[in-house]
Coordinates of C-alpha atoms in Angstrom, one line a residue:
Chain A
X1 CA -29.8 -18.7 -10.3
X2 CA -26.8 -20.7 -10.1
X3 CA -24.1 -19.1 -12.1
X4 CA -22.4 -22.5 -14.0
X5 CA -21.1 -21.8 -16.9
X6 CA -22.2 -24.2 -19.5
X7 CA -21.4 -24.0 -23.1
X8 CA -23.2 -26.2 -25.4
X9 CA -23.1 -26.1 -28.9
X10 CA -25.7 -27.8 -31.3
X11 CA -25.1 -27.3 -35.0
X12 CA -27.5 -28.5 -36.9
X13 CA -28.0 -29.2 -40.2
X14 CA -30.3 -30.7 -42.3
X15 CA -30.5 -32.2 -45.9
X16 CA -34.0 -32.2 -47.7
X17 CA -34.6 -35.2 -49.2
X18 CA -37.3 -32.9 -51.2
X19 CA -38.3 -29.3 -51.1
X20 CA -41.5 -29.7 -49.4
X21 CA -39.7 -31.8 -46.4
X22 CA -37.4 -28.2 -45.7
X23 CA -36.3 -28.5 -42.1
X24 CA -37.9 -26.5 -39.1
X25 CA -41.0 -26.0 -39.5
X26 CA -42.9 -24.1 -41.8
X27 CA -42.2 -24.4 -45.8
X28 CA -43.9 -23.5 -48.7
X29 CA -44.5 -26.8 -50.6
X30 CA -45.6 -25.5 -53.9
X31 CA -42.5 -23.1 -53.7
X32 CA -39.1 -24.0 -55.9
X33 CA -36.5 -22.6 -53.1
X34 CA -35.7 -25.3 -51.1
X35 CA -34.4 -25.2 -47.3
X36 CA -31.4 -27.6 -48.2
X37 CA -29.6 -27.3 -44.9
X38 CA -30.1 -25.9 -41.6
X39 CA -27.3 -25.2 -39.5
X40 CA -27.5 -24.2 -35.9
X41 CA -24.8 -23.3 -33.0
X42 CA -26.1 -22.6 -29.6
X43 CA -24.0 -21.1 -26.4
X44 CA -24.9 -20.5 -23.0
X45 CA -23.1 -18.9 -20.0
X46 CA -24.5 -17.8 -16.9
X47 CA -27.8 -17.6 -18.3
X48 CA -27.4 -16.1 -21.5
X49 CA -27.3 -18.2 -24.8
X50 CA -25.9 -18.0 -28.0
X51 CA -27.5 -19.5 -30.7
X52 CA -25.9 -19.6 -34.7
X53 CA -27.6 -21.2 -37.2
X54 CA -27.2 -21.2 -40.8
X55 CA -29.8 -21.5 -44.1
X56 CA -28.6 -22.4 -47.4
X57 CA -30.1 -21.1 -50.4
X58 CA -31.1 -23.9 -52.6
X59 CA -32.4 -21.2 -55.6
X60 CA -35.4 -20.8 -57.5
X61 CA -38.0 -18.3 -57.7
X62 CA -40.1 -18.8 -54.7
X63 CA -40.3 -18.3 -51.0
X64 CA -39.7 -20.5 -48.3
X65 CA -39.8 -20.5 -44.9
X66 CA -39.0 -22.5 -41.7
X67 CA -39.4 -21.6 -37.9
X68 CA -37.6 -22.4 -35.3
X69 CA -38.5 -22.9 -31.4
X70 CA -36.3 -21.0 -28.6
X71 CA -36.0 -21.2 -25.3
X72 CA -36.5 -17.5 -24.6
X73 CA -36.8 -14.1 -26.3
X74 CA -33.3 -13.0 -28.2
X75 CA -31.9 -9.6 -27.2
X76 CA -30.1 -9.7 -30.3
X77 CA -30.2 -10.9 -33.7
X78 CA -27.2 -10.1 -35.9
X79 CA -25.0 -12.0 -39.0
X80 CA -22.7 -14.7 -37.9
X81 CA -19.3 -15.6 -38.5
X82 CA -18.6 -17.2 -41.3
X83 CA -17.1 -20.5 -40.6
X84 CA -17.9 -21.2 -36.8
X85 CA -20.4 -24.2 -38.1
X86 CA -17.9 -25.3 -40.8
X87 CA -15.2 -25.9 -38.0
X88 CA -17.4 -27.6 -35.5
X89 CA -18.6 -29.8 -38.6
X90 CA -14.6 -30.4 -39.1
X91 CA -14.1 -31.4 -36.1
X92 CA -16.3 -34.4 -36.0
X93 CA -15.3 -35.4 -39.7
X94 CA -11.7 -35.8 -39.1
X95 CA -11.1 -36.4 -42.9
X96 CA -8.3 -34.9 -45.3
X97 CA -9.3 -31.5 -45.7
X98 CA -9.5 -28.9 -48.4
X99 CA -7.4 -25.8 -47.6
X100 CA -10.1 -23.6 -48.3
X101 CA -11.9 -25.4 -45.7
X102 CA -12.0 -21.9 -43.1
X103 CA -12.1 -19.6 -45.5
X104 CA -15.5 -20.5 -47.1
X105 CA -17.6 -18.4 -46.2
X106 CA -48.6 -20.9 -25.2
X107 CA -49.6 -17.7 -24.3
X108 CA -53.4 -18.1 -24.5
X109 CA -54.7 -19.6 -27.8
X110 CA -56.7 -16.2 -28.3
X111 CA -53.9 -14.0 -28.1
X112 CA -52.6 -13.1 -31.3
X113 CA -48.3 -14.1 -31.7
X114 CA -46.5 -10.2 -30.8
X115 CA -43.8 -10.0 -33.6
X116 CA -40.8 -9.2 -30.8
X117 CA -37.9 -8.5 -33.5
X118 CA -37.6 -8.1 -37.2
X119 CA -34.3 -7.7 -39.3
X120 CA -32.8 -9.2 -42.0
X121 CA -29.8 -10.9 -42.7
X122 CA -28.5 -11.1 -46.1
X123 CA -31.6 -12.3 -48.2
X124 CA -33.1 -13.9 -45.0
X125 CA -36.2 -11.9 -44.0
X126 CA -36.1 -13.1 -39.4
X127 CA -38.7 -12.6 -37.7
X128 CA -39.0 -13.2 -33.9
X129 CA -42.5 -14.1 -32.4
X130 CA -44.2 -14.5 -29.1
X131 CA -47.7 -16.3 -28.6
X132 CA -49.0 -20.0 -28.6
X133 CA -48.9 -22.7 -30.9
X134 CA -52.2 -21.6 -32.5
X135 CA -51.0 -17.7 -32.7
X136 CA -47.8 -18.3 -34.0
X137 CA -49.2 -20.8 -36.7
X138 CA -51.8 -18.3 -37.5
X139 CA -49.4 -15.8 -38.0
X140 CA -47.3 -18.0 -40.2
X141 CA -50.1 -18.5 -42.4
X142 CA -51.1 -14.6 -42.7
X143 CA -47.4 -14.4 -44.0
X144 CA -47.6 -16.5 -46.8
X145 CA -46.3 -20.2 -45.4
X146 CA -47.4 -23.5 -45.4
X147 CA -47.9 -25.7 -42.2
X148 CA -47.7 -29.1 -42.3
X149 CA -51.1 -31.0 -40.7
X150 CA -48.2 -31.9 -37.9
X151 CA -47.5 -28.4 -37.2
X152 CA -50.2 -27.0 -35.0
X153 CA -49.4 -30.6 -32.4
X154 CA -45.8 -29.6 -33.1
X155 CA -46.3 -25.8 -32.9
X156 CA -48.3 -26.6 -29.4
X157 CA -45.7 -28.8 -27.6
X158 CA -43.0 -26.1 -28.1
X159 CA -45.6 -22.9 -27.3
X160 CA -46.4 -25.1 -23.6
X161 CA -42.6 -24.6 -22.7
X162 CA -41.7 -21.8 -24.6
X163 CA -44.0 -18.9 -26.7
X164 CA -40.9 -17.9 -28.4
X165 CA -40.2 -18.7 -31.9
X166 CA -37.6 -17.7 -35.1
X167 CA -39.5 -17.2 -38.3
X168 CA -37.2 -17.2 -40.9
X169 CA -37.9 -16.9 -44.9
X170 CA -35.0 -16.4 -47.9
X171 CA -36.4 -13.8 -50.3
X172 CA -35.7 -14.7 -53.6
X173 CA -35.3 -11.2 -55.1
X174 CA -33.4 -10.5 -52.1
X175 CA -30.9 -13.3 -53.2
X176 CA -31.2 -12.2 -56.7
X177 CA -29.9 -8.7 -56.1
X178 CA -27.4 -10.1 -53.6
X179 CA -26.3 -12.2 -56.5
X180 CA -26.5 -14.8 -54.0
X181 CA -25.5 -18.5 -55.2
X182 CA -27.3 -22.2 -54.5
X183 CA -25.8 -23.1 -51.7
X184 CA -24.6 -20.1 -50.7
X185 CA -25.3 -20.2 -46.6
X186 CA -26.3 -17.3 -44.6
X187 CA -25.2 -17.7 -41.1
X188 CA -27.1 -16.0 -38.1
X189 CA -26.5 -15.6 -34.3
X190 CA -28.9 -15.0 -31.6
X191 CA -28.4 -14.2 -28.0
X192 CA -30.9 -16.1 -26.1
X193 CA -31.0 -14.7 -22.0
X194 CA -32.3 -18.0 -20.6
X195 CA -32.6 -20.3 -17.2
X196 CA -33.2 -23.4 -19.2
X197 CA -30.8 -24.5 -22.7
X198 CA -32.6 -27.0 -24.8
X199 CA -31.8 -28.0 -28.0
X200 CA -34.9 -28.6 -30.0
X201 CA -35.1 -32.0 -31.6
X202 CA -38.3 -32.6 -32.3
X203 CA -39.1 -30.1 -34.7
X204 CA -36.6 -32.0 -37.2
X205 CA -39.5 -34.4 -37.7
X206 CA -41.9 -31.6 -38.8
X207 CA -43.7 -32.3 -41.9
X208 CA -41.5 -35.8 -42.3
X209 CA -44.1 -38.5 -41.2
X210 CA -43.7 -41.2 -38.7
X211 CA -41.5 -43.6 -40.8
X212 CA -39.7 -41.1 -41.8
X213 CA -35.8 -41.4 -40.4
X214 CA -34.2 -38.5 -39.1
X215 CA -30.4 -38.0 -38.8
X216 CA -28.5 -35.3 -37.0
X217 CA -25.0 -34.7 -35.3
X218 CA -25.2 -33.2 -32.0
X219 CA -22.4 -31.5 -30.8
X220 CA -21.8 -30.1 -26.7
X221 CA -19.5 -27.9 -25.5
X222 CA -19.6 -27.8 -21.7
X223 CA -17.2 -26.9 -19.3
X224 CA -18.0 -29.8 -17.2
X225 CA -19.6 -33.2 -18.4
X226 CA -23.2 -32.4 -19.4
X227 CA -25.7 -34.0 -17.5
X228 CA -28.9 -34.7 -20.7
X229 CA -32.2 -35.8 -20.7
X230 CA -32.8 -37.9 -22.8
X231 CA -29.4 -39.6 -21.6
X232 CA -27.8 -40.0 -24.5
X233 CA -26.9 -44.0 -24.9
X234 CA -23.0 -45.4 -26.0
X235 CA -22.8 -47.7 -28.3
X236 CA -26.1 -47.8 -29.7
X237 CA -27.0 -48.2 -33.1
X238 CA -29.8 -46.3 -33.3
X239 CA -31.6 -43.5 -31.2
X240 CA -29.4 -41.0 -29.2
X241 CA -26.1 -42.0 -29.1
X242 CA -23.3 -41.1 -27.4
X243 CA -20.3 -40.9 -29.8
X244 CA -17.4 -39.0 -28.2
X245 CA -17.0 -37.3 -24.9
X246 CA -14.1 -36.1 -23.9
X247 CA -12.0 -32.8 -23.1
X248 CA -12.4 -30.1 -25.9
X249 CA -9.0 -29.0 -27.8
X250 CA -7.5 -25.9 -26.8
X251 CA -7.2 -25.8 -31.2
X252 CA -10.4 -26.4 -31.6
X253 CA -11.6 -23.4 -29.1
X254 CA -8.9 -21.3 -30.6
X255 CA -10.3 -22.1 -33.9
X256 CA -13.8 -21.1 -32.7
X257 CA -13.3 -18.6 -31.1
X258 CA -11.5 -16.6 -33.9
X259 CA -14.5 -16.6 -35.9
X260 CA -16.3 -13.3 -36.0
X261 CA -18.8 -12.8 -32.8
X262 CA -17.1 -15.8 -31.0
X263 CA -14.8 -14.5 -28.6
X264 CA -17.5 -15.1 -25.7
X265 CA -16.5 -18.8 -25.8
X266 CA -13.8 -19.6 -23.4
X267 CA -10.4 -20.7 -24.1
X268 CA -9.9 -23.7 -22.4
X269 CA -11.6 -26.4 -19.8
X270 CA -14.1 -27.0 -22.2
X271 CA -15.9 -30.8 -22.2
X272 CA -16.6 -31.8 -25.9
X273 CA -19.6 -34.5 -26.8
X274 CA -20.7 -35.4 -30.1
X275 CA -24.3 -37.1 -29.8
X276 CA -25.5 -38.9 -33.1
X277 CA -29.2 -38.9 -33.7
X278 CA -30.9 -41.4 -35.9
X279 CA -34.3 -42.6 -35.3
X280 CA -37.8 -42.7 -36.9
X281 CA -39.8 -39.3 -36.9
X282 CA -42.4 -40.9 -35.5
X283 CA -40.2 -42.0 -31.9
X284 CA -38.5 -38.2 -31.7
X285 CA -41.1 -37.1 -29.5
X286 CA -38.9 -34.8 -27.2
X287 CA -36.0 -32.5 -27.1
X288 CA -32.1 -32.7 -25.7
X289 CA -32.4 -30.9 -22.3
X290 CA -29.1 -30.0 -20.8
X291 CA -28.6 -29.0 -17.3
X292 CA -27.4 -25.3 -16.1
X293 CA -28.2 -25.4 -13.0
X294 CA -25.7 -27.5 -11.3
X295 CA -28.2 -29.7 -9.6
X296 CA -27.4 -32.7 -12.2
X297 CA -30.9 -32.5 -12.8
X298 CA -32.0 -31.7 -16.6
X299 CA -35.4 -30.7 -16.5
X300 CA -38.0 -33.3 -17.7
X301 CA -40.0 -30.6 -19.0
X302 CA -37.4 -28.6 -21.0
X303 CA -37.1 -32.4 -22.7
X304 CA -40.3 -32.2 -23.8
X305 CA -40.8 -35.3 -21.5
X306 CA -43.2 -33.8 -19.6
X307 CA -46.3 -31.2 -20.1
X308 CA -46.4 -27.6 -18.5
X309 CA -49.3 -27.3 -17.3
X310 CA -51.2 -24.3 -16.9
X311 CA -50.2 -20.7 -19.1
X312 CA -46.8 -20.1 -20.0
X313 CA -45.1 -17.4 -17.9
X314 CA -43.8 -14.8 -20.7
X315 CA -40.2 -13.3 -20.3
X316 CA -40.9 -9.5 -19.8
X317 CA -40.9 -7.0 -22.4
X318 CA -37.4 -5.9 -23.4
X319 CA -35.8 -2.5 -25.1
X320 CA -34.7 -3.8 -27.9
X321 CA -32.6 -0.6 -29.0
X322 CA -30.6 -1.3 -25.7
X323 CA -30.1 -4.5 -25.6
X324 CA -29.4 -4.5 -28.9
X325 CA -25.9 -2.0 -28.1
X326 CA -25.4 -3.9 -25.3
X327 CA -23.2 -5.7 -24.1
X328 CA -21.7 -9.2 -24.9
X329 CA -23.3 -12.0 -23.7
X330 CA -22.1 -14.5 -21.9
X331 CA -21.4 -17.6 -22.8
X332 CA -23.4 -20.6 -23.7
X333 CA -24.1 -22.9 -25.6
X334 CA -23.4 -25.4 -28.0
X335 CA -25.6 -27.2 -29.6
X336 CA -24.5 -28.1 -33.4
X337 CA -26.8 -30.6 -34.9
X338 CA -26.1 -31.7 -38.2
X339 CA -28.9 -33.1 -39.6
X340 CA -29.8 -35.4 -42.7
X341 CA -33.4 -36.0 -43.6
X342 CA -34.0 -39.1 -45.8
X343 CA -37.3 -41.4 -46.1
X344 CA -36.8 -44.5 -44.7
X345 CA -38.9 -47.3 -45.8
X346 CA -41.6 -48.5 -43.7
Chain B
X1 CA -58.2 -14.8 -35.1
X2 CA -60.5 -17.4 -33.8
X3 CA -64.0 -16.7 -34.9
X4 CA -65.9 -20.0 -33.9
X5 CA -69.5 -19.7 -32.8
X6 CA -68.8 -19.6 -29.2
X7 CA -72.9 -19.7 -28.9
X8 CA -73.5 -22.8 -30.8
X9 CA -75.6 -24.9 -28.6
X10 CA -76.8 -28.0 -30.7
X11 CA -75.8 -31.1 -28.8
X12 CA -74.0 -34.2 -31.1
X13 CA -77.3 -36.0 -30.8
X14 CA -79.6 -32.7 -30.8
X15 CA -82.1 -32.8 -33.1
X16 CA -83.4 -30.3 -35.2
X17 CA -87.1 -29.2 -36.9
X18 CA -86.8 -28.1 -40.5
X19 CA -89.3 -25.5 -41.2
X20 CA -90.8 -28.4 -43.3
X21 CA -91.3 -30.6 -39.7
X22 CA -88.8 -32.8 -41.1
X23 CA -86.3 -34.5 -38.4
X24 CA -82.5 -32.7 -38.1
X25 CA -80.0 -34.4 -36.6
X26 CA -76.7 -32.2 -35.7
X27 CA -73.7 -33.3 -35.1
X28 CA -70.3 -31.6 -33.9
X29 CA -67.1 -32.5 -35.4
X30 CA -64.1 -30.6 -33.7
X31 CA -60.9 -30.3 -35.4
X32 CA -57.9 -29.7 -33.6
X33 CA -54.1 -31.0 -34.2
X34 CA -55.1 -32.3 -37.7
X35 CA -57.2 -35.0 -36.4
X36 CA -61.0 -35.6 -36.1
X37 CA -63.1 -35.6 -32.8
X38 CA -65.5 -37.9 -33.3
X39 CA -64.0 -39.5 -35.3
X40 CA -66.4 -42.7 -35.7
X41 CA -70.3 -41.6 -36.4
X42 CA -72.9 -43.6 -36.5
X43 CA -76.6 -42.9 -38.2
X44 CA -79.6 -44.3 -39.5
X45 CA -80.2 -44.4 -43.2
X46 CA -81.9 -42.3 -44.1
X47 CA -81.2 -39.7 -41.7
X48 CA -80.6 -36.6 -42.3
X49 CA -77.6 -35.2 -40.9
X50 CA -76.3 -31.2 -40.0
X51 CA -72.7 -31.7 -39.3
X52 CA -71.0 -28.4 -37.7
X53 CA -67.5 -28.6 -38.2
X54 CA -65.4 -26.8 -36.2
X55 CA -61.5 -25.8 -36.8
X56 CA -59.4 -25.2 -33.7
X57 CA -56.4 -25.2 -35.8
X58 CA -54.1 -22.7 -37.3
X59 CA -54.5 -24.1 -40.8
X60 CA -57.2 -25.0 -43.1
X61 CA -58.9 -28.2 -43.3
X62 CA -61.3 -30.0 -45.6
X63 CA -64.7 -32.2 -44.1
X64 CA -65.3 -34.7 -47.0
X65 CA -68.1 -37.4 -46.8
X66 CA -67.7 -40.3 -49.2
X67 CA -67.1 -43.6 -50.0
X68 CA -63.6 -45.4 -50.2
X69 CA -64.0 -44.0 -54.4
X70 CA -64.9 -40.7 -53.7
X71 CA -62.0 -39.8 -51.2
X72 CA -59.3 -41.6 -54.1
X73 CA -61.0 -38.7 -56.3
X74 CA -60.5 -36.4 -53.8
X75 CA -57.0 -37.2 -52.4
X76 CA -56.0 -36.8 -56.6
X77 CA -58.5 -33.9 -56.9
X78 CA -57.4 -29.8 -57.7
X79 CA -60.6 -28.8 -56.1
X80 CA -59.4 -25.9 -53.4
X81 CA -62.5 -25.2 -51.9
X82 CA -65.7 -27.5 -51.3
X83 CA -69.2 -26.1 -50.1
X84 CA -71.1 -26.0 -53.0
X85 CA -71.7 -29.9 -52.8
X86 CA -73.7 -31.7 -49.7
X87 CA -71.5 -33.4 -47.3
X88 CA -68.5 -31.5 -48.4
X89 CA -66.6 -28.5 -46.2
X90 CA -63.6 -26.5 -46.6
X91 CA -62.9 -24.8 -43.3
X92 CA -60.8 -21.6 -42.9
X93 CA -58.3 -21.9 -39.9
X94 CA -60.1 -21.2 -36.6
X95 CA -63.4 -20.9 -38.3
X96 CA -66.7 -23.0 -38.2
X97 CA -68.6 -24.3 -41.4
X98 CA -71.9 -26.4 -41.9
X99 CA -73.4 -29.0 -44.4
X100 CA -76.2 -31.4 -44.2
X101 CA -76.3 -34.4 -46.0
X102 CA -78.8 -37.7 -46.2
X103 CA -77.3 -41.5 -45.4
X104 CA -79.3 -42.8 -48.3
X105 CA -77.3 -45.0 -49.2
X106 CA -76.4 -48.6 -47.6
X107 CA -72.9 -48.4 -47.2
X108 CA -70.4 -47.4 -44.5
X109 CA -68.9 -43.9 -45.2
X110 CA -65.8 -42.2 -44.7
X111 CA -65.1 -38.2 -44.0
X112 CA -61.5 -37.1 -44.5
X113 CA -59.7 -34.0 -45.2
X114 CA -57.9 -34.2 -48.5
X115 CA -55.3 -30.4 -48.7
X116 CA -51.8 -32.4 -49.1
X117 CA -50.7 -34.8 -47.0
X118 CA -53.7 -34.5 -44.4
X119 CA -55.3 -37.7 -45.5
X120 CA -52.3 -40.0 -45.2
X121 CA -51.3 -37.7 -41.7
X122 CA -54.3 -39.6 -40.4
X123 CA -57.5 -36.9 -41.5
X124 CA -60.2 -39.8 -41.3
X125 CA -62.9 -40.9 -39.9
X126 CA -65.5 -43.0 -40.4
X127 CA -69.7 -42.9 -40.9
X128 CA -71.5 -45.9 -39.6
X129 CA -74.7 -46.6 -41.8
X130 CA -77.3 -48.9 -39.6
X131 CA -80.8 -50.0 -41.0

């Protein structure tokens, strides 16, 4: 494999426009705890990638839950910084700020999905899983969530590219004892070992409905300019859109990389993009693939664009206790997606 | 765990003898990504009908004959299982479930699946009545 060094970072969140629309993918909609934002931060350097994303506790007495696809199996899971998503977030909304603003805190269909990883992060119980769309759904429904009727299509498409996926649920008491506060966000990073970055789009969608319009802020990090598929398009008002590309500040990487857990992101020669997403559910079909191989070539199917066809070849089974002392990754990533869910009218 | 009869034979347009000699007709309704397969039927009045509904998915789903009315009742209904009445299902997540029901009457039909949001998701289809 061709050893470029790409960095992308998508941070992600989303705003619920009601507790049953929670991001990701699976929710509880008869529970009171609402998903109210999702916030994700993915790196990738000669194969490995780093992925942070954040829940916020929206309170009540119930569990929720979402999932997330991944485009391999995490060697580690572990609490991230605490203001890495806040900064990226900064940097695209170059208005005053507070002061306090850094300091804030498919496998076969019969196989059943292998729980790879379990730990938990503050009052978020994270579960890693391995198996297909039908498997992993199944799973999810033994442990007490809710699917959407659009999840086991959704659950599929990802499964075809990638059987890996991030179950993740806030436990109430959990938050209770923690004396954990609404809005309070719990910030997690995962090392993702993988040929192929893609950011997963189309699972913002889940459970929204085809009219439904989805909004998100896609931020890259590269250390080149990053060659996507979908091509993002400038000056557009709606879709993909290319809103900033351009040389990342050496402030900005400083920033980052003082954040706890971030000094695997390198100093300088850095490309920043901002990509701003807002379309209908219903057209968000695919994913952001971004290419690592140097070839200029994203892959088609990493997009989503394009169906695997026959079984999904599984990474191979991994000792967790080591890999879990080991060694830093490398670099990766960035993916930041800020995302806002809201109905739009038909 | 998938648990569908992998040994159920009876063709869509198979048809059956009830102990009491009367006529059968079976029909197979597949469900797999929330959406129905057929999902347009067509039968005689009269007939009388085995449907064997199966659930490839990962979640439950509902098989619910009626008329335009009865789905409205249903879609605002607090019924969570069906199988008592003819014509209506509730099937389990990767399992298989039966009901038999007479077109006696001469309208059209509709069969949909009613748990939240699966009706408006597109969980329809329709019955045909002919003469």
């Amino acid at each position: 494999m061709k050893r470029l060094v790409l960095t992308i970072t998508v941070l992600t969140s989303v705003l619920i426009a009601t507790p049953a629309l929670a991001c990701g993918g699976l929710v509880n909609p008869n529970g009171t705890v609402a998903l109210l934002k999702t916030t994700t931060f993915v790196g990738y350097v000669q194969g490995v990638e780093h992925y942070v994303t954040s829940f916020e506790y929206a309170g009540g007495g119930a569990e929720f839950g979402s999932i997330i696809p991944l485009p391999g199996v995490p060697t580690d899971v572990k609490r991230a910084g605490d203001w890495t998503l806040q900064r990226l977030v900064q940097e695209v909304t170059p208005v005053v700020q507070e002061t306090n603003a850094f300091t804030a805190a498919d496998a076969s269909k019969s196989v059943e999905a292998r729980v790879l990883l379990e730990t938990t992060i503050d009052a978020l119980d994270i579960t890693i899983l391995e198996g297909g769309g039908d498997s992993v759904g199944a799973w999810a429904k033994d442990n007490g969530f809710a699917l959407t009727p659009d999840a086991p299509e959704v659950l599929d498409f990802y499964a075809s590219r990638s059987p890996i996926f991030m179950a993740a649920r806030f436990d109430p008491v959990k938050a209770a004892r923690r004396d954990q506060q609404v809005g309070d966000g719990t910030p997690i990073h995962l090392t993702i070992p993988t040929p192929n970055p893609w950011v997963p789009l189309r699972i913002l969608g889940l459970g929204l409905g085809d009219q439904a319009r989805v909004e998100a802020d896609v931020f890259l990090l590269t250390e080149g300019v990053p060659e996507m598929l979908p091509a993002p398009v400038k000056g557009a008002d709606r879709g993909m859109i290319l809103e900033r590309s351009e040389p990342a500040s050496e402030l900005l990487l400083s920033d980052l990389r003082s954040d706890k857990g971030m000094e695997w992101l390198p100093a300088k020669d850095m490309w920043f993009s901002y990509l701003r997403i807002d379309t209908k559910a219903g057209s968000l079909q695919h994913d952001l693939a971004i290419d690592a191989t140097g070839s200029g070539t994203p892959s088609p199917v990493a997009a989503g664009l394009e169906v695997v066809q026959g079984l999904v070849e599984l990474p191979a089974p991994l000792d967790w206790r080591s890999l879990w002392l080991g060694v830093s990754m490398a670099v990766l990533l960035v993916a930041y997606l800020l995302g806002r869910r809201s109905l739009w009218s038909a | 765990m998938v648990r569908l009869a992998s040994g159920l034979a009876a063709v869509a347009t198979a048809g059956l003898l009830w102990p009491t000699g009367e006529q059968v007709r079976v029909i197979e309704v597949d469900i797999e990504h929330s959406a129905f397969e057929p999902a347009r039927i067509t039968v005689e009045r009269g007939e009388k009908v085995r449907f064997v509904v199966r659930n490839y998915d990962p979640i439950d789903h509902e098989f619910l004959i009626g008329d335009e009315q009865t789905q409205e009742i249903h879609e605002k209904g607090t019924e969570t299982y069906h199988g008592d009445r003819p014509g209506e299902l509730s099937i389990a997540a990767q399992e298989v479930a039966e009901t038999t029901y007479v077109f006696t009457q001469e309208t059209d039909l509709i069969f949909g699946c009613h748990l939240p949001s699966h009706y408006d998701y597109g969980m329809r289809g329709e019955i045909i009545v002919e003469e």
